[in-house]
mmCIF file of C-alpha atoms in Angstrom:
data_model
loop_
_atom_site.group_PDB
_atom_site.id
_atom_site.type_symbol
_atom_site.label_atom_id
_atom_site.label_comp_id
_atom_site.label_asym_id
_atom_site.label_seq_id
_atom_site.Cartn_x
_atom_site.Cartn_y
_atom_site.Cartn_z
ATOM 1 C CA MET A 1 10.221 8.563 -13.045
ATOM 2 C CA VAL A 2 7.573 10.666 -11.348
ATOM 3 C CA ASP A 3 5.175 9.800 -14.160
ATOM 4 C CA ILE A 4 5.842 6.077 -13.571
ATOM 5 C CA LEU A 5 5.197 6.573 -9.870
ATOM 6 C CA LYS A 6 1.902 8.303 -10.588
ATOM 7 C CA ARG A 7 0.846 5.499 -12.909
ATOM 8 C CA THR A 8 1.734 3.011 -10.178
ATOM 9 C CA ARG A 9 -0.517 4.880 -7.768
ATOM 10 C CA ARG A 10 -3.406 5.332 -10.162
ATOM 11 C CA THR A 11 -3.638 2.123 -12.166
ATOM 12 C CA ASP A 12 -0.833 -0.440 -11.727
ATOM 13 C CA CYS A 13 -1.360 -1.146 -8.019
ATOM 14 C CA PRO A 14 -3.848 1.400 -6.636
ATOM 15 C CA ILE A 15 -4.532 1.813 -2.952
ATOM 16 C CA GLY A 16 -8.269 2.272 -3.322
ATOM 17 C CA GLY A 17 -10.791 2.941 -0.629
ATOM 18 C CA GLU A 18 -13.369 5.554 0.176
ATOM 19 C CA PHE A 19 -10.854 8.348 0.659
ATOM 20 C CA ASP A 20 -8.536 7.542 -2.255
ATOM 21 C CA ARG A 21 -9.559 10.233 -4.694
ATOM 22 C CA VAL A 22 -7.708 8.750 -7.691
ATOM 23 C CA SER A 23 -9.156 5.241 -7.368
ATOM 24 C CA LEU A 24 -11.441 4.220 -10.219
ATOM 25 C CA PRO A 25 -14.098 1.459 -10.118
ATOM 26 C CA ARG A 26 -12.326 -0.546 -12.833
ATOM 27 C CA ASP A 27 -9.154 -0.578 -10.714
ATOM 28 C CA TYR A 28 -10.905 -1.892 -7.603
ATOM 29 C CA GLY A 29 -9.955 -5.506 -8.304
ATOM 30 C CA ARG A 30 -6.255 -4.576 -8.370
ATOM 31 C CA SER A 31 -6.385 -2.364 -5.312
ATOM 32 C CA LEU A 32 -5.210 -2.986 -1.785
ATOM 33 C CA THR A 33 -8.738 -2.184 -0.624
ATOM 34 C CA TYR A 34 -10.102 -5.149 -2.631
ATOM 35 C CA ILE A 35 -7.643 -7.433 -0.842
ATOM 36 C CA ILE A 36 -8.598 -5.981 2.552
ATOM 37 C CA ASP A 37 -12.321 -6.306 1.812
ATOM 38 C CA THR A 38 -11.844 -9.940 0.803
ATOM 39 C CA LEU A 39 -9.849 -10.786 3.925
ATOM 40 C CA MET A 40 -12.368 -9.014 6.173
ATOM 41 C CA HIS A 41 -15.196 -10.988 4.586
ATOM 42 C CA VAL A 42 -13.312 -14.232 5.249
ATOM 43 C CA LEU A 43 -12.590 -13.227 8.859
ATOM 44 C CA ASP A 44 -16.186 -12.180 9.547
ATOM 45 C CA SER A 45 -17.581 -15.360 8.011
ATOM 46 C CA PHE A 46 -15.148 -17.517 9.937
ATOM 47 C CA ASP A 47 -15.797 -15.776 13.251
ATOM 48 C CA GLU A 48 -19.562 -16.122 12.856
ATOM 49 C CA ARG A 49 -19.132 -19.856 12.632
ATOM 50 C CA LEU A 50 -16.546 -19.796 15.426
ATOM 51 C CA VAL A 51 -19.054 -18.299 17.883
ATOM 52 C CA ILE A 52 -21.482 -21.164 17.282
ATOM 53 C CA LEU A 53 -18.694 -23.713 17.449
ATOM 54 C CA ARG A 54 -17.314 -22.262 20.681
ATOM 55 C CA ASP A 55 -20.743 -22.236 22.346
ATOM 56 C CA ASN A 56 -21.423 -25.844 21.370
ATOM 57 C CA TYR A 57 -17.936 -26.883 22.391
ATOM 58 C CA ALA A 58 -18.188 -25.219 25.807
ATOM 59 C CA ALA A 59 -21.531 -26.898 26.538
ATOM 60 C CA LEU A 60 -19.979 -30.350 26.410
ATOM 61 C CA CYS A 61 -18.588 -32.202 29.370
ATOM 62 C CA PRO A 62 -15.013 -33.363 28.677
ATOM 63 C CA GLU A 63 -15.871 -36.998 29.337
ATOM 64 C CA GLN A 64 -18.618 -36.947 26.723
ATOM 65 C CA GLY A 65 -16.231 -36.159 23.880
ATOM 66 C CA LEU A 66 -17.160 -34.093 20.844
ATOM 67 C CA SER A 67 -20.744 -33.905 19.690
ATOM 68 C CA PHE A 68 -21.494 -34.823 16.102
ATOM 69 C CA GLU A 69 -22.173 -31.170 15.213
ATOM 70 C CA VAL A 70 -18.869 -29.971 16.649
ATOM 71 C CA ALA A 71 -16.943 -32.773 15.003
ATOM 72 C CA VAL A 72 -18.476 -31.932 11.628
ATOM 73 C CA GLU A 73 -17.726 -28.237 12.038
ATOM 74 C CA LEU A 74 -14.097 -28.894 12.938
ATOM 75 C CA ALA A 75 -13.813 -31.207 9.950
ATOM 76 C CA ASN A 76 -15.200 -28.463 7.692
ATOM 77 C CA TRP A 77 -12.222 -26.278 8.602
ATOM 78 C CA GLU A 78 -9.840 -29.258 8.683
ATOM 79 C CA CYS A 79 -9.017 -28.482 12.328
ATOM 80 C CA GLN A 80 -8.284 -30.926 15.120
ATOM 81 C CA ASP A 81 -9.601 -28.897 18.043
ATOM 82 C CA LEU A 82 -10.924 -25.516 19.142
ATOM 83 C CA GLU A 83 -7.438 -24.124 19.836
ATOM 84 C CA GLU A 84 -6.484 -24.582 16.221
ATOM 85 C CA VAL A 85 -9.640 -22.736 15.188
ATOM 86 C CA LYS A 86 -8.811 -19.857 17.547
ATOM 87 C CA ASP A 87 -5.301 -19.675 16.107
ATOM 88 C CA ILE A 88 -6.702 -19.283 12.606
ATOM 89 C CA SER A 89 -9.029 -16.497 13.768
ATOM 90 C CA ALA A 90 -6.175 -14.642 15.495
ATOM 91 C CA THR A 91 -3.941 -14.984 12.441
ATOM 92 C CA LEU A 92 -6.587 -13.638 10.079
ATOM 93 C CA SER A 93 -7.342 -10.772 12.464
ATOM 94 C CA GLU A 94 -3.678 -9.767 12.686
ATOM 95 C CA LEU A 95 -3.359 -9.898 8.899
ATOM 96 C CA VAL A 96 -6.381 -7.648 8.372
ATOM 97 C CA SER A 97 -5.048 -5.171 10.949
ATOM 98 C CA THR A 98 -1.581 -5.078 9.370
ATOM 99 C CA VAL A 99 -2.843 -4.573 5.834
ATOM 100 C CA THR A 100 -5.357 -1.916 6.928
ATOM 101 C CA LYS A 101 -2.540 0.044 8.576
ATOM 102 C CA ALA A 102 -0.554 -0.306 5.355
ATOM 103 C CA ARG A 103 -3.443 1.205 3.410
ATOM 104 C CA ASN A 104 -3.668 4.174 5.781
ATOM 105 C CA ARG A 105 0.068 4.763 5.550
ATOM 106 C CA MET A 106 0.195 4.384 1.770
ATOM 107 C CA SER A 107 -2.773 6.738 1.388
ATOM 108 C CA ASN A 108 -0.553 9.464 2.852
ATOM 109 C CA VAL A 109 2.247 8.416 0.484
ATOM 110 C CA GLY A 110 -0.233 8.627 -2.383
ATOM 111 C CA GLN A 111 -1.144 12.189 -1.467
ATOM 112 C CA ASN A 112 2.547 13.100 -1.497
ATOM 113 C CA ILE A 113 2.887 11.553 -4.954
ATOM 114 C CA ASP A 114 -0.078 13.624 -6.158
ATOM 115 C CA GLY A 115 1.929 16.752 -5.331
ATOM 116 C CA LEU A 116 4.988 15.719 -7.355
ATOM 117 C CA ILE A 117 5.494 17.066 -10.851
ATOM 118 C CA GLY A 118 6.450 14.773 -13.694
ATOM 119 C CA ILE A 119 7.616 15.447 -17.226
ATOM 120 C CA GLU A 120 4.237 14.595 -18.717
ATOM 121 C CA SER A 121 1.989 14.854 -15.694
ATOM 122 C CA GLY A 122 1.228 17.961 -13.709
ATOM 123 C CA GLY A 123 1.073 18.283 -9.969
ATOM 124 C CA GLY A 124 1.355 20.826 -7.216
ATOM 125 C CA ASN A 125 0.461 24.415 -7.987
ATOM 126 C CA ILE A 126 1.487 24.876 -11.620
ATOM 127 C CA ASP A 127 0.354 28.512 -11.769
ATOM 128 C CA ARG A 128 2.424 29.347 -8.721
ATOM 129 C CA ILE A 129 5.447 27.613 -10.221
ATOM 130 C CA ALA A 130 5.063 29.658 -13.393
ATOM 131 C CA GLU A 131 5.321 32.799 -11.260
ATOM 132 C CA LEU A 132 8.778 31.681 -10.180
ATOM 133 C CA GLY A 133 10.031 32.040 -13.725
ATOM 134 C CA LEU A 134 10.875 28.363 -14.033
ATOM 135 C CA ASP A 135 9.211 27.713 -17.406
ATOM 136 C CA VAL A 136 12.486 27.822 -19.279
ATOM 137 C CA THR A 137 11.440 26.788 -22.799
ATOM 138 C CA THR A 138 8.889 23.954 -22.688
ATOM 139 C CA PRO A 139 6.326 22.535 -20.243
ATOM 140 C CA GLN A 140 8.726 19.632 -19.669
ATOM 141 C CA ASP A 141 11.497 22.043 -18.672
ATOM 142 C CA LYS A 142 9.115 23.786 -16.295
ATOM 143 C CA ASN A 143 8.104 20.524 -14.654
ATOM 144 C CA LEU A 144 11.688 19.338 -14.234
ATOM 145 C CA ALA A 145 12.764 22.666 -12.787
ATOM 146 C CA ALA A 146 9.808 22.747 -10.418
ATOM 147 C CA LEU A 147 10.466 19.170 -9.280
ATOM 148 C CA ALA A 148 14.091 19.966 -8.465
ATOM 149 C CA TYR A 149 12.943 23.084 -6.656
ATOM 150 C CA MET A 150 10.427 21.105 -4.574
ATOM 151 C CA ILE A 151 12.867 18.328 -3.678
ATOM 152 C CA ASN A 152 15.468 20.781 -2.484
ATOM 153 C CA SER A 153 13.018 22.775 -0.352
ATOM 154 C CA GLY A 154 13.513 25.951 -2.285
ATOM 155 C CA GLN A 155 12.778 29.332 -0.742
ATOM 156 C CA VAL A 156 12.005 32.263 -3.009
ATOM 157 C CA ASN A 157 12.823 35.930 -2.417
ATOM 158 C CA TYR A 158 10.696 37.836 -4.918
ATOM 159 C CA GLY A 159 12.293 41.172 -4.157
ATOM 160 C CA ARG A 160 15.810 39.969 -4.858
ATOM 161 C CA LYS A 161 14.659 37.385 -7.396
ATOM 162 C CA THR A 162 16.665 34.615 -5.787
ATOM 163 C CA ILE A 163 15.965 30.961 -5.008
ATOM 164 C CA LYS A 164 17.737 29.380 -2.061
ATOM 165 C CA VAL A 165 17.841 25.635 -1.630
ATOM 166 C CA ASP A 166 18.594 23.482 1.391
ATOM 167 C CA SER A 167 21.728 21.436 0.761
ATOM 168 C CA GLU A 168 20.408 18.642 3.048
ATOM 169 C CA ALA A 169 16.842 18.553 1.770
ATOM 170 C CA ARG A 170 17.510 16.019 -0.961
ATOM 171 C CA LYS A 171 19.007 13.600 1.575
ATOM 172 C CA GLU A 172 15.916 13.949 3.743
ATOM 173 C CA VAL A 173 13.630 13.255 0.788
ATOM 174 C CA ALA A 174 15.595 10.125 -0.130
ATOM 175 C CA LEU A 175 15.581 8.988 3.503
ATOM 176 C CA SER A 176 11.812 9.397 3.807
ATOM 177 C CA TRP A 177 11.253 7.248 0.711
ATOM 178 C CA ARG A 178 13.682 4.620 2.039
ATOM 179 C CA ARG A 179 11.584 4.386 5.203
ATOM 180 C CA VAL A 180 8.492 3.732 3.101
ATOM 181 C CA ILE A 181 10.294 1.016 1.135
ATOM 182 C CA SER A 182 11.635 -0.634 4.296
ATOM 183 C CA GLN A 183 8.159 -0.900 5.804
ATOM 184 C CA LEU A 184 6.760 -2.313 2.568
ATOM 185 C CA VAL A 185 9.510 -4.946 2.473
ATOM 186 C CA VAL A 186 8.838 -5.942 6.105
ATOM 187 C CA GLU A 187 5.121 -6.333 5.418
ATOM 188 C CA MET A 188 5.717 -8.193 2.159
ATOM 189 C CA ARG A 189 7.899 -10.736 3.981
ATOM 190 C CA TYR A 190 5.187 -11.084 6.609
ATOM 191 C CA ALA A 191 2.681 -11.812 3.832
ATOM 192 C CA GLN A 192 5.081 -14.384 2.370
ATOM 193 C CA GLU A 193 5.257 -16.154 5.730
ATOM 194 C CA LEU A 194 1.477 -16.151 5.980
ATOM 195 C CA LEU A 195 1.233 -17.553 2.468
ATOM 196 C CA ARG A 196 3.076 -20.652 3.650
ATOM 197 C CA TYR A 197 0.754 -20.817 6.671
ATOM 198 C CA ALA A 198 -2.289 -20.460 4.412
ATOM 199 C CA GLU A 199 -1.095 -23.242 2.135
ATOM 200 C CA ASP A 200 -0.840 -25.531 5.175
ATOM 201 C CA PHE A 201 -3.987 -24.553 7.109
ATOM 202 C CA LEU A 202 -6.316 -22.334 5.046
ATOM 203 C CA ASP A 203 -6.307 -23.950 1.618
ATOM 204 C CA THR A 204 -9.554 -25.818 2.252
ATOM 205 C CA GLU A 205 -12.833 -26.199 0.426
ATOM 206 C CA GLU A 206 -14.667 -24.225 3.116
ATOM 207 C CA PHE A 207 -12.357 -21.213 2.903
ATOM 208 C CA ASN A 208 -12.326 -21.409 -0.895
ATOM 209 C CA ARG A 209 -16.117 -21.361 -0.892
ATOM 210 C CA ILE A 210 -16.143 -18.192 1.230
ATOM 211 C CA VAL A 211 -13.645 -16.378 -1.010
ATOM 212 C CA GLN A 212 -15.279 -17.415 -4.268
ATOM 213 C CA GLY A 213 -18.797 -16.616 -3.108
ATOM 214 C CA TRP A 214 -18.023 -13.187 -1.694
ATOM 215 C CA GLY A 215 -20.948 -11.007 -2.773
ATOM 216 C CA GLY A 216 -20.581 -12.025 -6.398
ATOM 217 C CA ARG A 217 -17.145 -10.383 -6.436
ATOM 218 C CA GLY A 218 -15.113 -13.452 -5.618
ATOM 219 C CA ARG A 219 -13.036 -14.995 -8.383
ATOM 220 C CA ALA A 220 -13.557 -18.532 -9.592
ATOM 221 C CA SER A 221 -11.071 -21.065 -8.205
ATOM 222 C CA TRP A 222 -9.683 -18.468 -5.792
ATOM 223 C CA GLY A 223 -8.684 -19.236 -2.230
ATOM 224 C CA ILE A 224 -6.848 -17.480 0.579
ATOM 225 C CA PRO A 225 -3.400 -18.389 -0.825
ATOM 226 C CA ASP A 226 -4.389 -16.587 -4.046
ATOM 227 C CA VAL A 227 -5.454 -13.507 -2.068
ATOM 228 C CA LEU A 228 -2.086 -13.481 -0.286
ATOM 229 C CA GLU A 229 -0.225 -13.871 -3.563
ATOM 230 C CA SER A 230 -2.101 -10.804 -4.832
ATOM 231 C CA LEU A 231 -1.095 -8.939 -1.672
ATOM 232 C CA ILE A 232 2.571 -9.861 -2.180
ATOM 233 C CA ALA A 233 2.345 -8.738 -5.816
ATOM 234 C CA TRP A 234 0.834 -5.419 -4.666
ATOM 235 C CA TYR A 235 3.795 -4.795 -2.358
ATOM 236 C CA ARG A 236 6.288 -5.703 -5.114
ATOM 237 C CA CYS A 237 4.487 -3.376 -7.505
ATOM 238 C CA TRP A 238 5.303 -0.456 -5.200
ATOM 239 C CA ILE A 239 8.789 -1.411 -4.012
ATOM 240 C CA ASP A 240 10.600 -1.205 -7.373
ATOM 241 C CA PRO A 241 9.304 2.232 -8.477
ATOM 242 C CA LEU A 242 9.992 3.703 -5.039
ATOM 243 C CA GLY A 243 13.518 2.303 -5.209
ATOM 244 C CA TRP A 244 14.004 4.063 -8.516
ATOM 245 C CA VAL A 245 12.852 7.309 -6.920
ATOM 246 C CA VAL A 246 15.435 6.964 -4.147
ATOM 247 C CA ASP A 247 18.146 6.368 -6.739
ATOM 248 C CA LEU A 248 16.941 9.294 -8.837
ATOM 249 C CA VAL A 249 16.825 11.729 -5.945
ATOM 250 C CA GLY A 250 20.117 10.596 -4.483
ATOM 251 C CA ASN A 251 22.181 10.069 -7.600
ATOM 252 C CA ALA A 252 20.599 11.109 -10.875
ATOM 253 C CA LEU A 253 18.669 14.334 -10.380
ATOM 254 C CA ALA A 254 20.617 17.395 -11.372
ATOM 255 C CA ASP A 255 20.841 20.543 -9.307
ATOM 256 C CA VAL A 256 18.064 23.081 -9.361
ATOM 257 C CA PRO A 257 18.155 24.739 -12.802
ATOM 258 C CA ASP A 258 19.288 28.365 -12.885
ATOM 259 C CA PRO A 259 16.606 30.174 -14.907
ATOM 260 C CA GLU A 260 18.693 33.130 -16.048
ATOM 261 C CA PRO A 261 18.367 35.881 -16.977
ATOM 262 C CA ARG A 262 15.250 36.653 -14.912
ATOM 263 C CA TRP A 263 16.348 34.768 -11.825
ATOM 264 C CA ARG A 264 19.595 33.828 -10.192
ATOM 265 C CA THR A 265 20.069 31.136 -7.594
ATOM 266 C CA GLY A 266 21.140 32.242 -4.165
ATOM 267 C CA GLY A 267 23.519 30.490 -1.790
ATOM 268 C CA LEU A 268 22.666 27.248 -0.099
ATOM 269 C CA LEU A 269 20.896 27.422 3.187
ATOM 270 C CA SER A 270 22.772 26.151 6.197
ATOM 271 C CA PRO A 271 22.034 22.454 6.904
#
């Protein structure tokens, strides 16, 4: 399961960004950072036009009605008035802010995943784990033992050759992952609501032109609804594997292995 989680982080739905050390250029198009960069480009392009529109709009006397230039600009965005334009700008701004916070939060989650130890993938300080005497017979046994040790907040007494584990640590680990899942679900539902909004107000030729022409990186026939669908898919890509982790930690993972004869496990620490 840890190996699946690491693959999720690295290739299936990467976080990406300048500080994501596992992100690869070929994965950029599937990353959350690609989605954020696209949405920021749309917001910046829209706001540039909004400034001009607002200045022209404010210069008019109410009794004169809309100038030809303002009327054309509103028609380009399929808006009725300036308030509708402002609402679109505020909605896009809130979306960019929410998704950027998600990236920052998930970057920390990604670093935690990097420290986990899978059956096939390493992690943490393997040399240090070997010193604990937990390489029972195979590298896979060592990784499983070390993972159980990490999840249960093991404490080692080298003099007595004992490992003590916190009886409540596993519950805390499961709870922390549940919090991550809950936040992802909340944000995914928010994206689903915005998808309906985008289909009603942002699925226009002008917005499609901005998305598709974004620095040569836009995708043909793409529009904002497509970007939001990718965002929803990114959230779903994370939610299922994290749910499996919660189930594994809470229900399936065995106790910390007892690597006799060199070591013996000590009593449980007080909760």
